[in-house]
């Protein structure tokens, strides 16, 4: 369409001429579709953008300052709508996994994030104190508790063979070591 024709049609459409509106849509639709197709949207998203562009054009029809440049206005609006749609698609993940919807959202409020980071810091401090007090235990307790913490846990026969402790003494020694560790932690106020 010629620019002067577009300008005249826009002015007529503003005045309520339905035939002028129809001529604009028919004449400028290929332009809008070319912008939409250039962004490689799905058919559904492309039709959505196309309709949104014409809706916005109808909303702003009376405010378009240069009616001769309505084609440029439509192309620019189509490009912006395509980009908006593409940005929104980045936030979506199409899936056929029914369990995905059962998951708890990872979106946290700023307050939740602060509380989580404070809790993580407190947990790290508790672990640091635990290991500090663990290292202060005697060598025999440290060896026994380290061996018993293995994954999978060894049998008492394996512990006995590794550390030279009678099988019947492993349980009571373990309890004494854990009581000492607990007492050290309680004395330091660690929880």
mmCIF file of C-alpha atoms in Angstrom:
data_model
loop_
_atom_site.group_PDB
_atom_site.id
_atom_site.type_symbol
_atom_site.label_atom_id
_atom_site.label_comp_id
_atom_site.label_asym_id
_atom_site.label_seq_id
_atom_site.Cartn_x
_atom_site.Cartn_y
_atom_site.Cartn_z
ATOM 1 C CA UNK A 1 0.000 0.000 0.000
ATOM 2 C CA UNK A 2 1.108 3.520 -0.747
ATOM 3 C CA UNK A 3 1.838 5.758 2.272
ATOM 4 C CA UNK A 4 -0.649 8.413 1.200
ATOM 5 C CA UNK A 5 -3.326 5.739 0.799
ATOM 6 C CA UNK A 6 -2.524 4.422 4.298
ATOM 7 C CA UNK A 7 -2.734 7.930 5.747
ATOM 8 C CA UNK A 8 -6.106 8.569 4.111
ATOM 9 C CA UNK A 9 -7.441 5.189 5.290
ATOM 10 C CA UNK A 10 -6.283 5.824 8.856
ATOM 11 C CA UNK A 11 -8.000 9.228 8.916
ATOM 12 C CA UNK A 12 -11.186 7.672 7.540
ATOM 13 C CA UNK A 13 -11.029 4.793 10.053
ATOM 14 C CA UNK A 14 -10.654 7.326 12.882
ATOM 15 C CA UNK A 15 -13.874 8.914 11.655
ATOM 16 C CA UNK A 16 -15.618 5.535 11.912
ATOM 17 C CA UNK A 17 -15.401 4.294 8.321
ATOM 18 C CA UNK A 18 -15.610 0.470 8.575
ATOM 19 C CA UNK A 19 -14.575 0.019 4.935
ATOM 20 C CA UNK A 20 -11.397 2.029 5.603
ATOM 21 C CA UNK A 21 -10.622 -0.147 8.644
ATOM 22 C CA UNK A 22 -11.159 -3.296 6.559
ATOM 23 C CA UNK A 23 -8.884 -1.945 3.822
ATOM 24 C CA UNK A 24 -6.166 -1.192 6.395
ATOM 25 C CA UNK A 25 -6.350 -4.690 7.850
ATOM 26 C CA UNK A 26 -6.311 -6.333 4.423
ATOM 27 C CA UNK A 27 -3.552 -4.099 3.095
ATOM 28 C CA UNK A 28 -1.212 -4.164 6.125
ATOM 29 C CA UNK A 29 -1.780 -7.707 7.410
ATOM 30 C CA UNK A 30 1.031 -9.120 5.234
ATOM 31 C CA UNK A 31 3.414 -6.634 6.857
ATOM 32 C CA UNK A 32 2.359 -7.682 10.370
ATOM 33 C CA UNK A 33 2.593 -11.374 9.461
ATOM 34 C CA UNK A 34 6.058 -10.932 7.978
ATOM 35 C CA UNK A 35 7.324 -9.490 11.278
ATOM 36 C CA UNK A 36 5.643 -12.271 13.261
ATOM 37 C CA UNK A 37 7.065 -15.010 11.013
ATOM 38 C CA UNK A 38 10.535 -13.479 11.219
ATOM 39 C CA UNK A 39 10.481 -14.162 14.970
ATOM 40 C CA UNK A 40 9.622 -17.843 14.407
ATOM 41 C CA UNK A 41 6.805 -18.020 16.908
ATOM 42 C CA UNK A 42 4.507 -21.017 17.078
ATOM 43 C CA UNK A 43 1.231 -20.728 15.158
ATOM 44 C CA UNK A 44 -0.729 -20.085 18.360
ATOM 45 C CA UNK A 45 1.714 -17.456 19.621
ATOM 46 C CA UNK A 46 1.903 -15.866 16.160
ATOM 47 C CA UNK A 47 -1.891 -15.525 15.968
ATOM 48 C CA UNK A 48 -1.921 -14.106 19.493
ATOM 49 C CA UNK A 49 0.668 -11.474 18.560
ATOM 50 C CA UNK A 50 -1.181 -10.671 15.322
ATOM 51 C CA UNK A 51 -4.436 -10.067 17.204
ATOM 52 C CA UNK A 52 -2.703 -8.051 19.919
ATOM 53 C CA UNK A 53 -1.038 -5.795 17.326
ATOM 54 C CA UNK A 54 -4.343 -5.003 15.635
ATOM 55 C CA UNK A 55 -6.031 -4.493 18.998
ATOM 56 C CA UNK A 56 -3.340 -2.012 20.041
ATOM 57 C CA UNK A 57 -3.630 -0.298 16.639
ATOM 58 C CA UNK A 58 -7.384 0.099 17.161
ATOM 59 C CA UNK A 59 -6.778 1.466 20.675
ATOM 60 C CA UNK A 60 -4.270 4.046 19.441
ATOM 61 C CA UNK A 61 -5.811 4.808 16.066
ATOM 62 C CA UNK A 62 -6.940 8.307 17.013
ATOM 63 C CA UNK A 63 -3.577 9.141 18.600
ATOM 64 C CA UNK A 64 -1.294 8.210 15.736
ATOM 65 C CA UNK A 65 0.496 11.467 14.905
ATOM 66 C CA UNK A 66 1.661 10.504 11.426
ATOM 67 C CA UNK A 67 -1.100 8.418 9.794
ATOM 68 C CA UNK A 68 1.055 7.967 6.674
ATOM 69 C CA UNK A 69 3.497 5.946 8.801
ATOM 70 C CA UNK A 70 0.892 3.556 10.233
ATOM 71 C CA UNK A 71 2.737 0.648 8.578
ATOM 72 C CA UNK A 72 5.903 1.478 10.487
ATOM 73 C CA UNK A 73 3.838 1.761 13.692
ATOM 74 C CA UNK A 74 2.336 -1.702 13.078
ATOM 75 C CA UNK A 75 5.732 -3.259 12.271
ATOM 76 C CA UNK A 76 7.307 -1.764 15.381
ATOM 77 C CA UNK A 77 4.414 -2.876 17.586
ATOM 78 C CA UNK A 78 4.539 -6.367 16.075
ATOM 79 C CA UNK A 79 8.256 -6.597 16.808
ATOM 80 C CA UNK A 80 7.772 -5.488 20.434
ATOM 81 C CA UNK A 81 4.924 -7.966 20.939
ATOM 82 C CA UNK A 82 6.989 -10.786 19.446
ATOM 83 C CA UNK A 83 9.891 -10.004 21.767
ATOM 84 C CA UNK A 84 7.556 -9.811 24.757
ATOM 85 C CA UNK A 85 6.117 -13.202 23.842
ATOM 86 C CA UNK A 86 9.577 -14.723 23.413
ATOM 87 C CA UNK A 87 10.635 -13.400 26.840
ATOM 88 C CA UNK A 88 7.561 -14.922 28.448
ATOM 89 C CA UNK A 89 8.265 -18.267 26.753
ATOM 90 C CA UNK A 90 11.710 -18.408 28.347
ATOM 91 C CA UNK A 91 9.978 -18.616 31.709
ATOM 92 C CA UNK A 92 7.858 -21.573 30.596
ATOM 93 C CA UNK A 93 8.938 -25.156 30.224
ATOM 94 C CA UNK A 94 6.646 -27.462 28.307
ATOM 95 C CA UNK A 95 6.653 -30.962 29.752
ATOM 96 C CA UNK A 96 4.606 -34.109 29.828
ATOM 97 C CA UNK A 97 5.998 -35.059 33.260
ATOM 98 C CA UNK A 98 2.976 -35.203 35.628
ATOM 99 C CA UNK A 99 5.262 -35.192 38.665
ATOM 100 C CA UNK A 100 6.738 -31.822 37.728
ATOM 101 C CA UNK A 101 3.562 -30.077 38.849
ATOM 102 C CA UNK A 102 3.798 -31.741 42.263
ATOM 103 C CA UNK A 103 7.147 -30.128 43.020
ATOM 104 C CA UNK A 104 7.426 -27.246 45.414
ATOM 105 C CA UNK A 105 8.271 -23.948 43.772
ATOM 106 C CA UNK A 106 11.841 -22.692 44.109
ATOM 107 C CA UNK A 107 10.600 -19.122 44.012
ATOM 108 C CA UNK A 108 11.341 -17.526 47.356
ATOM 109 C CA UNK A 109 10.469 -14.144 48.717
ATOM 110 C CA UNK A 110 13.419 -11.954 49.738
ATOM 111 C CA UNK A 111 12.522 -12.564 53.384
ATOM 112 C CA UNK A 112 12.575 -16.341 52.880
ATOM 113 C CA UNK A 113 15.925 -16.090 51.113
ATOM 114 C CA UNK A 114 17.411 -14.111 54.020
ATOM 115 C CA UNK A 115 16.030 -16.568 56.571
ATOM 116 C CA UNK A 116 17.343 -19.507 54.554
ATOM 117 C CA UNK A 117 20.809 -17.966 54.263
ATOM 118 C CA UNK A 118 20.858 -17.183 58.007
ATOM 119 C CA UNK A 119 19.819 -20.757 58.772
ATOM 120 C CA UNK A 120 22.507 -22.078 56.413
ATOM 121 C CA UNK A 121 25.117 -19.873 58.137
ATOM 122 C CA UNK A 122 23.984 -21.078 61.564
ATOM 123 C CA UNK A 123 24.107 -24.698 60.372
ATOM 124 C CA UNK A 124 27.636 -24.176 59.018
ATOM 125 C CA UNK A 125 28.698 -22.709 62.356
ATOM 126 C CA UNK A 126 27.224 -25.683 64.262
ATOM 127 C CA UNK A 127 29.078 -28.102 61.979
ATOM 128 C CA UNK A 128 32.329 -26.148 62.374
ATOM 129 C CA UNK A 129 32.022 -26.268 66.189
ATOM 130 C CA UNK A 130 31.166 -29.962 66.108
ATOM 131 C CA UNK A 131 34.315 -30.773 64.129
ATOM 132 C CA UNK A 132 36.392 -28.467 66.311
ATOM 133 C CA UNK A 133 35.259 -30.342 69.429
ATOM 134 C CA UNK A 134 35.610 -33.675 67.636
ATOM 135 C CA UNK A 135 39.269 -32.873 66.911
ATOM 136 C CA UNK A 136 39.765 -32.111 70.620
ATOM 137 C CA UNK A 137 38.732 -35.660 71.601
ATOM 138 C CA UNK A 138 41.421 -38.250 72.252
ATOM 139 C CA UNK A 139 42.976 -40.148 69.363
ATOM 140 C CA UNK A 140 41.214 -43.409 70.237
ATOM 141 C CA UNK A 141 37.743 -41.779 70.211
ATOM 142 C CA UNK A 142 38.415 -39.975 66.954
ATOM 143 C CA UNK A 143 39.557 -43.173 65.253
ATOM 144 C CA UNK A 144 36.578 -45.174 66.486
ATOM 145 C CA UNK A 145 33.981 -42.569 65.596
ATOM 146 C CA UNK A 146 35.484 -41.983 62.137
ATOM 147 C CA UNK A 147 35.425 -45.685 61.372
ATOM 148 C CA UNK A 148 31.832 -46.013 62.628
ATOM 149 C CA UNK A 149 30.737 -43.038 60.464
ATOM 150 C CA UNK A 150 31.781 -44.812 57.271
ATOM 151 C CA UNK A 151 29.134 -45.481 54.695
ATOM 152 C CA UNK A 152 28.119 -48.239 54.634
ATOM 153 C CA UNK A 153 28.895 -48.736 58.314
ATOM 154 C CA UNK A 154 31.357 -51.547 58.966
ATOM 155 C CA UNK A 155 30.499 -54.531 61.141
ATOM 156 C CA UNK A 156 31.866 -54.619 64.684
ATOM 157 C CA UNK A 157 34.149 -57.496 63.577
ATOM 158 C CA UNK A 158 35.663 -55.227 60.893
ATOM 159 C CA UNK A 159 36.065 -52.392 63.431
ATOM 160 C CA UNK A 160 37.685 -54.789 65.879
ATOM 161 C CA UNK A 161 40.142 -56.005 63.264
ATOM 162 C CA UNK A 162 40.958 -52.457 62.059
ATOM 163 C CA UNK A 163 41.444 -50.818 65.460
ATOM 164 C CA UNK A 164 42.440 -53.739 67.667
ATOM 165 C CA UNK A 165 39.450 -53.268 70.015
ATOM 166 C CA UNK A 166 37.501 -56.225 71.402
ATOM 167 C CA UNK A 167 34.078 -56.534 69.748
ATOM 168 C CA UNK A 168 32.341 -56.327 73.155
ATOM 169 C CA UNK A 169 34.130 -53.045 73.967
ATOM 170 C CA UNK A 170 33.170 -51.156 70.791
ATOM 171 C CA UNK A 171 29.611 -50.218 71.869
ATOM 172 C CA UNK A 172 30.505 -48.976 75.379
ATOM 173 C CA UNK A 173 33.579 -47.093 74.078
ATOM 174 C CA UNK A 174 31.433 -45.491 71.358
ATOM 175 C CA UNK A 175 28.924 -44.333 74.002
ATOM 176 C CA UNK A 176 31.675 -42.836 76.198
ATOM 177 C CA UNK A 177 33.179 -41.004 73.209
ATOM 178 C CA UNK A 178 29.821 -39.585 72.159
ATOM 179 C CA UNK A 179 29.095 -38.487 75.778
ATOM 180 C CA UNK A 180 32.447 -36.680 75.891
ATOM 181 C CA UNK A 181 31.715 -34.989 72.581
ATOM 182 C CA UNK A 182 28.243 -33.949 73.809
ATOM 183 C CA UNK A 183 29.716 -32.620 77.076
ATOM 184 C CA UNK A 184 32.312 -30.577 75.173
ATOM 185 C CA UNK A 185 29.612 -29.151 72.883
ATOM 186 C CA UNK A 186 27.337 -28.335 75.845
ATOM 187 C CA UNK A 187 30.210 -26.619 77.662
ATOM 188 C CA UNK A 188 30.761 -24.374 74.601
ATOM 189 C CA UNK A 189 27.055 -23.674 74.244
ATOM 190 C CA UNK A 190 26.851 -25.401 70.867
ATOM 191 C CA UNK A 191 23.545 -26.924 69.888
#
